XYZ file of C-alpha atoms in Angstrom:
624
model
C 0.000 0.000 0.000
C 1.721 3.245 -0.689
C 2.578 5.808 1.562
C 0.165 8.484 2.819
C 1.920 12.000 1.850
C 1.822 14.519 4.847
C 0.980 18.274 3.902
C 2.700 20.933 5.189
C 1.591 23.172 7.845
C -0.889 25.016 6.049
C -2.732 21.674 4.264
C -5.270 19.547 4.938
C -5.910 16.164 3.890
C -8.981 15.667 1.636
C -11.890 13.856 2.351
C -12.445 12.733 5.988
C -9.360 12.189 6.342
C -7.438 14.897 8.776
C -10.975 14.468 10.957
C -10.204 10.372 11.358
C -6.576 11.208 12.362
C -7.485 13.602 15.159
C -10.569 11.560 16.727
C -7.695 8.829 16.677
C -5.533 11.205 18.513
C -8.698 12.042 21.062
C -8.827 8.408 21.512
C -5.322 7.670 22.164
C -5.249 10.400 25.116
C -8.093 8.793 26.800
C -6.245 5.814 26.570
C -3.393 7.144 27.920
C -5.082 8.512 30.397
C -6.756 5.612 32.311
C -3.856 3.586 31.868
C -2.065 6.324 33.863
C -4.630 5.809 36.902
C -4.598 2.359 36.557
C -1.294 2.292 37.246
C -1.222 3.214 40.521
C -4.714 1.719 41.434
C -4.055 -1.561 40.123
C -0.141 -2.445 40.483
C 0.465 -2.441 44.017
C 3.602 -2.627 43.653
C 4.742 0.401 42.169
C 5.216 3.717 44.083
C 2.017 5.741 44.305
C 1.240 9.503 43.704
C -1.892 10.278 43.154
C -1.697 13.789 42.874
C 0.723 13.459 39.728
C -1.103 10.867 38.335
C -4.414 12.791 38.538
C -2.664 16.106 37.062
C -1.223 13.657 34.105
C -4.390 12.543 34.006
C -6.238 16.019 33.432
C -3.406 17.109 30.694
C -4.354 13.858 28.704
C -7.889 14.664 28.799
C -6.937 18.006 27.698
C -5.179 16.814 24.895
C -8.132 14.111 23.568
C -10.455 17.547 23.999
C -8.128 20.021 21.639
C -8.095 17.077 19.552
C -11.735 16.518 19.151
C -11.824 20.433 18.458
C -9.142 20.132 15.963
C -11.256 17.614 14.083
C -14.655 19.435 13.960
C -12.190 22.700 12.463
C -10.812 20.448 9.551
C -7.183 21.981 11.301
C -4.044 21.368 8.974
C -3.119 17.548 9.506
C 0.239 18.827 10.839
C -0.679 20.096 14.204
C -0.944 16.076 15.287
C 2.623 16.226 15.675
C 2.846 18.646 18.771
C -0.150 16.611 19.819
C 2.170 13.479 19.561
C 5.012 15.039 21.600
C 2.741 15.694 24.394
C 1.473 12.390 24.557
C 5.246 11.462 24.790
C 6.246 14.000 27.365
C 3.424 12.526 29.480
C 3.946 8.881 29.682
C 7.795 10.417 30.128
C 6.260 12.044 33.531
C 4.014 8.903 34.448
C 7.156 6.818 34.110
C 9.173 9.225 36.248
C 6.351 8.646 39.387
C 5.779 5.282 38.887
C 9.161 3.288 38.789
C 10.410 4.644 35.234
C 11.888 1.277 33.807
C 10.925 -1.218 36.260
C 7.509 -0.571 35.542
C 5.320 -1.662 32.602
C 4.689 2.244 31.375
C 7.096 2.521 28.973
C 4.745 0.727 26.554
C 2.366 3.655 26.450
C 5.106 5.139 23.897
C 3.241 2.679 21.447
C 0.605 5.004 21.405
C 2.221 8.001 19.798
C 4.112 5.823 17.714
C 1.601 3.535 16.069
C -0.139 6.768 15.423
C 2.229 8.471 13.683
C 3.284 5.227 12.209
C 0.167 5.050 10.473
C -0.412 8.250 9.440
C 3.348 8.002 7.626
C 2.543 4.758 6.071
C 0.175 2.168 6.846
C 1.983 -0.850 6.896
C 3.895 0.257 9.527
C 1.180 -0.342 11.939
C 1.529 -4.256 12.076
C 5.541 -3.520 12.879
C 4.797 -1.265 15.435
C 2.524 -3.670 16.948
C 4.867 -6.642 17.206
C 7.807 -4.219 18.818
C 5.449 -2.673 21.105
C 4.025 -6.302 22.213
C 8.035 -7.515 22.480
C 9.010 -4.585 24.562
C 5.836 -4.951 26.859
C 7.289 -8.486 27.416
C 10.790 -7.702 28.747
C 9.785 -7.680 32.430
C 8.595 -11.085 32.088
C 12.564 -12.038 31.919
C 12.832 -10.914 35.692
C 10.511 -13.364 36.695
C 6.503 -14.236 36.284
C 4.113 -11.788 37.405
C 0.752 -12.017 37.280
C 0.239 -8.479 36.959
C 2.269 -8.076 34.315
C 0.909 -10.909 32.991
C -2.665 -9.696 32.441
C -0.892 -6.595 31.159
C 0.434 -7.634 28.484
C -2.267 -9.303 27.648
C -4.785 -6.320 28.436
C -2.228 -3.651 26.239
C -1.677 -6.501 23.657
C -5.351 -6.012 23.139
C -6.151 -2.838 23.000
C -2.871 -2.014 21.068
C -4.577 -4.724 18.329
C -7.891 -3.205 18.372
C -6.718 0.206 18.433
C -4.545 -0.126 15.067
C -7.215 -1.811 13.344
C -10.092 0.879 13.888
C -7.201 3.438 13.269
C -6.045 0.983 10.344
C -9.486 0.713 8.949
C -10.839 4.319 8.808
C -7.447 5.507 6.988
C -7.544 3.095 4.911
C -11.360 3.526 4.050
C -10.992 7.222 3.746
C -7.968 7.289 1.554
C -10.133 4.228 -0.460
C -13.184 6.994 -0.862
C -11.028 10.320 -1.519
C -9.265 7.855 -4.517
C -12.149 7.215 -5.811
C -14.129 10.610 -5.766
C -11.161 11.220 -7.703
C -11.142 9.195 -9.984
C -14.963 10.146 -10.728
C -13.907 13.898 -10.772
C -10.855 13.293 -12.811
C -11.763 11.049 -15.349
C -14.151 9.850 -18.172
C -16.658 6.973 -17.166
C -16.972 5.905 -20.672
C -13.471 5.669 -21.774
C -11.421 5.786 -19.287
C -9.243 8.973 -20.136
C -8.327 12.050 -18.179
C -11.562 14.496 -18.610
C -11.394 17.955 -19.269
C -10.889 19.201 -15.817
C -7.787 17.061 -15.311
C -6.845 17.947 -18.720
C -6.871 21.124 -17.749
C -5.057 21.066 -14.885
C -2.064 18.766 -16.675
C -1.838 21.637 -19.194
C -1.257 24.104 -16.622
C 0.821 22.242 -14.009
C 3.584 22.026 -17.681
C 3.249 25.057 -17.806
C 3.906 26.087 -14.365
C 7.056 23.642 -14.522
C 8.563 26.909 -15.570
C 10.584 24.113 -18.630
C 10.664 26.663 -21.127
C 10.610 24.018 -24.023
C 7.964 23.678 -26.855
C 5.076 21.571 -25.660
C 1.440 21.430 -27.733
C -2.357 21.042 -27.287
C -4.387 19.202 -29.594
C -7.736 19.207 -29.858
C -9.463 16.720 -32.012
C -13.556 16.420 -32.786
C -14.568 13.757 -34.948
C -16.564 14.398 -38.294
C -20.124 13.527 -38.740
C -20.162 11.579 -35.097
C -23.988 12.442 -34.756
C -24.459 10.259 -37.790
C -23.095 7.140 -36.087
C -25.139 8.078 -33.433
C -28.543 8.069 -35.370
C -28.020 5.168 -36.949
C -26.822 2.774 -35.458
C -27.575 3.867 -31.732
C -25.889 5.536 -28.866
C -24.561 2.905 -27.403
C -22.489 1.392 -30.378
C -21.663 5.048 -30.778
C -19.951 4.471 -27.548
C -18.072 1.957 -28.415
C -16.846 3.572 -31.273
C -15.586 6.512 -28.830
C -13.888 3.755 -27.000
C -12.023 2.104 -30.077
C -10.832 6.327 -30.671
C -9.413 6.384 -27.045
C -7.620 3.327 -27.440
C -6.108 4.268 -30.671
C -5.497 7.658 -29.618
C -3.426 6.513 -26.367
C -1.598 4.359 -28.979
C -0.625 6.998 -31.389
C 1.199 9.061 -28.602
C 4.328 8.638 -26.234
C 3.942 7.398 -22.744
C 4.664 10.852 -21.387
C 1.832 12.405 -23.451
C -2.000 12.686 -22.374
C -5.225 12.009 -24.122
C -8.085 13.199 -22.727
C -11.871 13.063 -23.721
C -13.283 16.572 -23.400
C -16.864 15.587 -23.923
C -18.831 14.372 -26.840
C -16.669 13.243 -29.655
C -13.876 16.076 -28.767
C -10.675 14.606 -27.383
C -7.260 16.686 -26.116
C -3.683 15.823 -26.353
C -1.066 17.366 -24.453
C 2.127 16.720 -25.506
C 5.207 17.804 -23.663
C 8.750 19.025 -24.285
C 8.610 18.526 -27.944
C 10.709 18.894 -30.584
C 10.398 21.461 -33.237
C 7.910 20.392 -35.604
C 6.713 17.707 -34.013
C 3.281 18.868 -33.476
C 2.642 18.221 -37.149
C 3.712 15.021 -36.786
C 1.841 13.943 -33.560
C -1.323 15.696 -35.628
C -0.301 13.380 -38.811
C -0.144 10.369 -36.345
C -3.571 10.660 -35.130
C -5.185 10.962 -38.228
C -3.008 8.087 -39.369
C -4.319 5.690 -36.152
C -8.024 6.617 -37.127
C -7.600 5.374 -40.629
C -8.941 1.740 -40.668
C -12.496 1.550 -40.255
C -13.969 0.636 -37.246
C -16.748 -2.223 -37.186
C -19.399 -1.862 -35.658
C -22.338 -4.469 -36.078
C -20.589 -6.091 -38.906
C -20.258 -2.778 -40.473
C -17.082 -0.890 -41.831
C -17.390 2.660 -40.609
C -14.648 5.028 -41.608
C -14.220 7.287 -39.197
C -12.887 11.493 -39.915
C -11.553 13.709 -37.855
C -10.544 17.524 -37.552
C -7.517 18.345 -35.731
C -6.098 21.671 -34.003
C -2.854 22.208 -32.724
C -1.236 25.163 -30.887
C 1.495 25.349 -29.728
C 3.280 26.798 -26.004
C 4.826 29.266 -25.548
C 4.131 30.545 -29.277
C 0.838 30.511 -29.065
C -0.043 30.979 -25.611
C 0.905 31.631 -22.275
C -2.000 29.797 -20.105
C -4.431 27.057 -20.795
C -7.581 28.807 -21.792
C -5.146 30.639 -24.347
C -3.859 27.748 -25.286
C -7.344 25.014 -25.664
C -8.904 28.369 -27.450
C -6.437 28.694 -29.951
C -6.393 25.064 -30.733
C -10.264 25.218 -30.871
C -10.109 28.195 -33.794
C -7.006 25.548 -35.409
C -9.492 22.437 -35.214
C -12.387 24.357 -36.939
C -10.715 25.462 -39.382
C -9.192 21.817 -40.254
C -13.282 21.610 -40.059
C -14.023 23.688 -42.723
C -11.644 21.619 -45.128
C -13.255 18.376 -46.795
C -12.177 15.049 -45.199
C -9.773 14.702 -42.528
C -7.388 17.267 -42.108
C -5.575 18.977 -39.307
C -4.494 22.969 -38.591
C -1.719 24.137 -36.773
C -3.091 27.638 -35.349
C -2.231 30.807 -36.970
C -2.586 34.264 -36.202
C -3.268 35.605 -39.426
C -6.061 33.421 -39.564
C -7.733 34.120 -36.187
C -7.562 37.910 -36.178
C -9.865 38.680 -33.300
C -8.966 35.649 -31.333
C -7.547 38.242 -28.090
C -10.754 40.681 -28.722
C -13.419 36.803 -28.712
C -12.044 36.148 -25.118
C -12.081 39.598 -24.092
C -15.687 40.237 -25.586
C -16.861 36.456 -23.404
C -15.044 37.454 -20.542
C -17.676 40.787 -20.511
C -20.117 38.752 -21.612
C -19.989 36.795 -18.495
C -20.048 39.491 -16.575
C -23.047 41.473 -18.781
C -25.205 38.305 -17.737
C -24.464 39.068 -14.067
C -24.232 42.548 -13.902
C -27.942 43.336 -16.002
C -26.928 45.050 -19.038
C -28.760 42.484 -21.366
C -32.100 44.457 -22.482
C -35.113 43.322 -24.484
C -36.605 44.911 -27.292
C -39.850 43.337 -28.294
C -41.564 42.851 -31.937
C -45.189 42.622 -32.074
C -46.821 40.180 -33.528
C -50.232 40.952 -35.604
C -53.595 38.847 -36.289
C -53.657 39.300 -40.045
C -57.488 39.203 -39.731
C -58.445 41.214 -36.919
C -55.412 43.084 -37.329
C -55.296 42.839 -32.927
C -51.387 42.897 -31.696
C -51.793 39.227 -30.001
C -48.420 38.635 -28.814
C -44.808 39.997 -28.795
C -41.324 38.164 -29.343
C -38.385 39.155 -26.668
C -35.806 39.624 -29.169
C -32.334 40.218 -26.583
C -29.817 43.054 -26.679
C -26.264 44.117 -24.905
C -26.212 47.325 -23.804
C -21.973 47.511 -23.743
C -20.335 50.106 -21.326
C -18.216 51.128 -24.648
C -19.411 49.426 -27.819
C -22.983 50.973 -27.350
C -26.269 48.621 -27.967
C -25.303 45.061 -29.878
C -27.325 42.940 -31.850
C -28.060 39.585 -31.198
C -25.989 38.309 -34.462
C -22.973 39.922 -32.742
C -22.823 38.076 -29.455
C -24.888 34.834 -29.771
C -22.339 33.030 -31.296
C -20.326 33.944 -28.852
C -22.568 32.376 -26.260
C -22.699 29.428 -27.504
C -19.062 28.389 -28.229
C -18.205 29.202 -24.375
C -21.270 28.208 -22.588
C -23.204 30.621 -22.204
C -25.959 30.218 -23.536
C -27.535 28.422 -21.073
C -26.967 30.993 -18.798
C -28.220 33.909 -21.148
C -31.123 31.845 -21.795
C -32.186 32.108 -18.678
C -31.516 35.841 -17.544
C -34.064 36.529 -21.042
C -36.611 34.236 -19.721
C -36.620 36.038 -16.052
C -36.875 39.311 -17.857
C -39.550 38.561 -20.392
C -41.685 36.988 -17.601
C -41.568 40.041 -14.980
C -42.325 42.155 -18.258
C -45.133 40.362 -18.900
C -46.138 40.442 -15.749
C -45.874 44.254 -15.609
C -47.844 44.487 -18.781
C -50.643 41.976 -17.277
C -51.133 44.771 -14.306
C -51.484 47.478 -16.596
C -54.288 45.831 -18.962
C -51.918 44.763 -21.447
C -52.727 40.845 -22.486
C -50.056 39.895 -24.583
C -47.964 36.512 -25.075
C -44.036 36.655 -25.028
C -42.477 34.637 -27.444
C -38.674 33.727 -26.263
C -36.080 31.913 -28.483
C -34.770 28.909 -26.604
C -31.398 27.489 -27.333
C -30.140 23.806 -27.374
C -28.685 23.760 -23.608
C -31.903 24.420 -22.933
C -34.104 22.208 -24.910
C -31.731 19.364 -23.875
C -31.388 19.656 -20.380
C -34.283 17.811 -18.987
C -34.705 20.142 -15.791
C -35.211 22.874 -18.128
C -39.168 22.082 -17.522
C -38.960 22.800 -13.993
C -37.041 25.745 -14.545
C -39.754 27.697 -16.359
C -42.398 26.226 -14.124
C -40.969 27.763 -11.278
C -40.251 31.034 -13.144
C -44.181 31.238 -13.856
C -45.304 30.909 -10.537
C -42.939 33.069 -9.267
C -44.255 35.941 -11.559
C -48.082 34.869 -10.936
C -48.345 34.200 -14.722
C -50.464 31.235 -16.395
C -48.051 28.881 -18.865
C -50.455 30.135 -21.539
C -48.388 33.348 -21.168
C -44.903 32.102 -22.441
C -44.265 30.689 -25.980
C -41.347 29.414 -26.184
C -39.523 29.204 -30.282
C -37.472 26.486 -31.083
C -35.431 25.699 -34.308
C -34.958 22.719 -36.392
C -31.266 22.412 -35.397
C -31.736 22.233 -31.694
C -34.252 19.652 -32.305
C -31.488 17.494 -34.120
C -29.209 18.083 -31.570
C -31.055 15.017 -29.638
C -34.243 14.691 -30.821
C -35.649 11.725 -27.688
C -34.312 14.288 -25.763
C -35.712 17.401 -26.783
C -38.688 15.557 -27.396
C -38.953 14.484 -23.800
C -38.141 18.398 -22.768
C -41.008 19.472 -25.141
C -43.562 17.099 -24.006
C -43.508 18.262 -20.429
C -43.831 21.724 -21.291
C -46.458 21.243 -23.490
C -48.077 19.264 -20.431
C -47.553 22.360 -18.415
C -49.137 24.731 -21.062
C -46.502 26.263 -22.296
C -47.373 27.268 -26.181
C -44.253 26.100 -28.640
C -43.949 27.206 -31.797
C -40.926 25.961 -34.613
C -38.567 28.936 -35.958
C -37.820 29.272 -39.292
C -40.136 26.544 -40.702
C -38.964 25.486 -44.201
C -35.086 25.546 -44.048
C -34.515 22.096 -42.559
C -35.236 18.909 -44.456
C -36.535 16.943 -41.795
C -39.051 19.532 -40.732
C -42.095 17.912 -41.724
C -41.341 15.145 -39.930
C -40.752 17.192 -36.481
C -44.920 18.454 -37.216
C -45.752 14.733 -36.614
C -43.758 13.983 -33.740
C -43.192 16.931 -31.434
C -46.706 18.809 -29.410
C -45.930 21.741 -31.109
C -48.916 24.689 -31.335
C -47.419 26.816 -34.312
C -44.963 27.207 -37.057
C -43.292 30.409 -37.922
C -42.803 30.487 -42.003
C -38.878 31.488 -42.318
C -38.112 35.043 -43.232
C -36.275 33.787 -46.655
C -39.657 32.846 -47.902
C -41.784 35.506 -46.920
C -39.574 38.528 -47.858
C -40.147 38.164 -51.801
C -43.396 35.955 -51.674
C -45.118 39.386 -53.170
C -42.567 39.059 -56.282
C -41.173 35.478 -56.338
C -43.856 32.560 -57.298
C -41.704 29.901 -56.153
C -41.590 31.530 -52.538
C -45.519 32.195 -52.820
C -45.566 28.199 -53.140
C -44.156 27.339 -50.562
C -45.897 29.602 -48.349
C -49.128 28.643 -49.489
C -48.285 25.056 -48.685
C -46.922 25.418 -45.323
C -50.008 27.410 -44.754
C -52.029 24.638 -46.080
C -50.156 21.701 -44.255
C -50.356 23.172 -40.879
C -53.966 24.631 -41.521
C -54.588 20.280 -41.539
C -52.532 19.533 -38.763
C -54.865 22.345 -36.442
C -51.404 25.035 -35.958
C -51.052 28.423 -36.196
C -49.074 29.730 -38.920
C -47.167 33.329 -38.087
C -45.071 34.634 -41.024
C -41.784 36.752 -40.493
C -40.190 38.846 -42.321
C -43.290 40.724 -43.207
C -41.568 44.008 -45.023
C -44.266 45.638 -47.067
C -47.705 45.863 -48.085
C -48.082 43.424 -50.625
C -46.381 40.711 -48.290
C -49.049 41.855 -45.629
C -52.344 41.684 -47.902
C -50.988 38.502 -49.879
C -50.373 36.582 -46.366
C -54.165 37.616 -45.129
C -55.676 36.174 -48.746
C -53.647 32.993 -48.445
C -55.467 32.500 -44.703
C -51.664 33.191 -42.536
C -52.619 33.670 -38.579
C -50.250 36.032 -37.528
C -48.026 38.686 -39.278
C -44.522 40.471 -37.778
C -41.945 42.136 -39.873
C -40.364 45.881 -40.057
C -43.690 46.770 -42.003
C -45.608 46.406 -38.955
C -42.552 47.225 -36.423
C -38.780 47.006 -35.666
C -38.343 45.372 -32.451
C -38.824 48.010 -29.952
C -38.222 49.207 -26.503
C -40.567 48.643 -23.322
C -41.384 52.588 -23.225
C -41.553 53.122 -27.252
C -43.681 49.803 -27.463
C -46.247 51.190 -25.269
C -46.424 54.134 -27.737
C -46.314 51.949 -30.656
C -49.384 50.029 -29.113
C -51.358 53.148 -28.597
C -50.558 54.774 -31.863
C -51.604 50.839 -33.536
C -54.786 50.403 -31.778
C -56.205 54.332 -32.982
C -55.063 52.863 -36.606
C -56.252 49.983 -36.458
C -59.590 50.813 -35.783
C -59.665 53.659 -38.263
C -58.726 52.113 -41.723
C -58.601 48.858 -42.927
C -54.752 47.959 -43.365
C -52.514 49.308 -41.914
C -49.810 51.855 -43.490
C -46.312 52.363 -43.609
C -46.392 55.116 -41.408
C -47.363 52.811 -38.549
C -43.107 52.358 -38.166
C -42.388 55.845 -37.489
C -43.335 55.503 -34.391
C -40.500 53.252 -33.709
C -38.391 55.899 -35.277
């Protein structure tokens, strides 16, 4: 069994660990202790003085006490060793009253000892034992004694008992803290490092302070969803596994692979030579070259590799995974399996992306998202019905952003899950506002895959509802084709509940995905929202007009409402209302606006409305 490594001063031992070592010291000084009293009380024939043995006594309770305290504080592991040499100095004292050598004391030193001996290294303990049980035999060479007799046996005992419980709960706790480890530290599926441990690797080389060239890979596997699909998720698996292998193969025993998640793996490979990252990046395409069978099929498996480079490329690991992340998509966007070795030229706003996430982050927390809202219009009754939370970012220095200029952003680093949510919490308590004021309208919000996919997503908006007093009917919630594909059991799962709960859900941009006809038969959806790209030029374009008409048509049969965007002029409007659309919204009607200017815009609509029978052009100047 290997060693137990002591911290220094100011460390603790993980785990339960530094809490099992002091209640072992508490124990041993109760031990210590009684076995002090008992010496006088018992053996008869040693010298007696009670007063010192009732003083040693109250120091060794003292000590189990600051040990027990020591334990509840989680104190650095370190302290036990003052706590040893007291127990030392003690029995030292107790000898001194009682006889010192000729009596059987001096086998209390076990007690420090096997303590220390285990916390050192636990095989020590059984040693300890067997010199401690030798050296409380010795007086038995002077002659029998009954007294010493039962002593040994009595401290043979509870020396035996006391190293196994002590024994036992190391060994259990350093069993547990390896294993929560392991879990923390590494992939179930595959065994590999994971991306935290990954991460930490990367940064303890370059920490090392070596100087010498190392490099990151990052490698994501082409058209993995496929696999997936077809033939199932969990021979998908064990195609992920036959990658690992192969991987771990490809490389030297002092590199890493890790599995980052999904079909993305990381390589780390240290103190290279120059040029060798090409080569390693060569290799593992080369490894992934014979197919891979899977159910008596030949699959051939593509990948996309990215490699930077340290110190060249970067001087930390987020620098360095990023860099190798713009190197592996761009190996991406070249057919077949290829591999990039990161280049400035061809990331020129890599340092201003991390900056711009960085404030991102902090925009979530901080409340300078905003929502601007566009209306959405019965095409009958020409009543304003609804409104869709369409999200801004209100930057300290770059002024108000679009969407299109931060979204992506959000959802290569994670955030969108996060952004997701602040828009949801801010559409709902301005709908609530709205509600108090007379205003009955529906908010549309745009949800993103980390959403749709995360199956506690349900409970999420459930709880955001009844926080803000608002029926489900309320919220509509837009989802797109490719979030659907992302995991389509999944989402479907996600959808169903919310439908359950009464949350509307409406498709975005119906039309531009080919399986989208098949998502109308599968998924509780209430409405379909014809894409912009068809709408725009439907007034001028037949083809468009087509289409429109038969997505009208088809969801007309299948009992949804049909809103077309993109709505930019009259034409579009009057065409839509012949061809029997539900709902109209588009910069004809309005640009999305503000809370305040909406309020006008709904004023200004409803005296319009009322007066003529479509509306004009002029109706977005008050947006203006």
């Amino acid at each position: 069994m290997a060693a137990i490594s002591v911290p220094g001063a100011a460390g603790r031992l993980p785990g339960n660990l530094d809490q099992a070592i002091f209640r072992i010291a508490a124990l041993a000084f109760c031990s210590l202790s009684s076995l002090a009293l008992l010496s006088d009380y018992i053996g008869s024939d040693l010298p007696a003085d009670y007063a010192a043995d009732w003083a040693i006594t109250g120091l060794a309770f003292a000590g189990a006490a600051a040990s027990w305290y020591l334990a509840r504080r989680r104190a650095p592991v370190m302290l036990i060793l003052p706590l040893a040499l007291l127990g030392i100095v003690l029995i030292t004292m107790e000898e001194s009253f009682t006889g010192g050598t000729h009596s059987h004391l001096y086998v209390l030193y076990v007690v420090p000892v096997i303590f220390t001996a285990a916390l050192l290294e636990l095989r020590l303990t059984a040693l300890v034992i067997v010199v401690a049980l030798a050296a409380a035999a010795l007086p038995l060479l002077g002659g029998w004694n009954d007294f010493y007799a039962r002593a040994l046996l009595v401290l043979g005992g509870v020396m035996a008992l006391s190293a196994y419980v002590e024994t036992h709960l190391l060994g259990t706790a350093v069993k547990e803290k390896a294993a929560a480890d392991h879990q923390a530290l590494y992939d179930d599926l595959t065994g590999l490092p994971n991306r935290a441990l990954f991460y930490r690797q990367v940064r303890e080389l370059i920490g090392s302070g070596a100087g010498e060239q190392s490099a990151v890979l990052l490698m994501d596997l082409d058209h993995f969803k496929d696999i997936n699909d077809t033939l199932g998720h969990d021979q998908g698996d064990l195609v992920l596994k036959e990658v690992s292998g192969r991987l771990q193969r490809a490389v030297g025993a002092s590199d890493t692979v890790a599995r980052l998640g999904g079909d993305e793996f990381g390589i780390l490979l240290p103190r290279l030579p120059h040029g060798a990252g090409r080569h390693a990046a060569e290799q593992v395409l080369k490894v992934l070259t014979p197919p891979v069978v899977v159910k008596g099929l030949d699959i051939d498996l593509q990948a996309s590799v990215g490699v930077a480079l340290f110190p060249e490329h970067g001087q930390d690991v987020d620098s360095l995974v990023q860099k190798a992340d713009v190197a592996m998509y761009q190996a991406k966007a070249a057919a077949g399996s290829d591999y990039k070795v990161y280049t400035p030229e061809r990331d020129p706003h890599s340092t201003q992306r991390l900056e711009m996430t960085g404030e991102l982050r902090r925009a979530i927390k901080e409340g300078e998202l905003v929502l601007h809202y566009q209306p959405k219009i019965d095409l009958q009754t020409r009543k304003v019905t609804g409104v869709e939370a369409l999200v801004r970012w209100r930057h300290p220095k770059l002024g108000l952003l679009s969407p299109e200029t931060f979204l992506p952003l959000a959802e290569r680093s994670g955030l969108m899950k996060a952004l997701t949510g602040e828009v949801l919490q801010m559409a709902l308590r301005q709908c609530r506002t709205w509600r108090g004021t007379g205003i009955d309208l529906t908010m549309a919000v745009n949800v993103s895959a980390a959403d749709l996919l995360d199956l506690q997503f349900p409970d999420e908006v459930e709880s955001l509802l009844t926080h803000r007093g608002l029926a489900a009917s309320a919220l509509e919630l837009e989802i797109t084709e490719s979030t659907i594909l992302a995991d389509p059991e999944r989402a479907q799962a996600v959808l169903t509940r919310l439908h359950a709960m009464g949350v509307r859900l409406a498709v975005d941009d119906f039309g531009t995905g080919y399986s989208s006809l098949m998502y109308l038969k599968e998924l509780p959806v209430d409405a379909v929202k014809i894409d912009r790209s068809f709408v725009r030029d439907m007034a001028t374009k037949s083809d468009d007009e087509i289409i429109v008409r038969a997505i009208i048509d088809l969801a007309r049969n299948l009992n949804l409402q049909v809103v077309a965007e993109g709505v930019e002029n009259e034409a579009t409007w009057n065409r839509l209302g012949a061809l029997g659309c539900d709902l109209a919204q588009g910069y004809y009607l309005s640009p999305p606006l503000a809370e305040k200017e909406l309020a006008l815009w709904l004023a200004h609509w409803a005296q319009l409305a009322a007066s003529v029978a479509t509306p004009q052009k002029k109706l977005t100047l008050v947006a203006s």
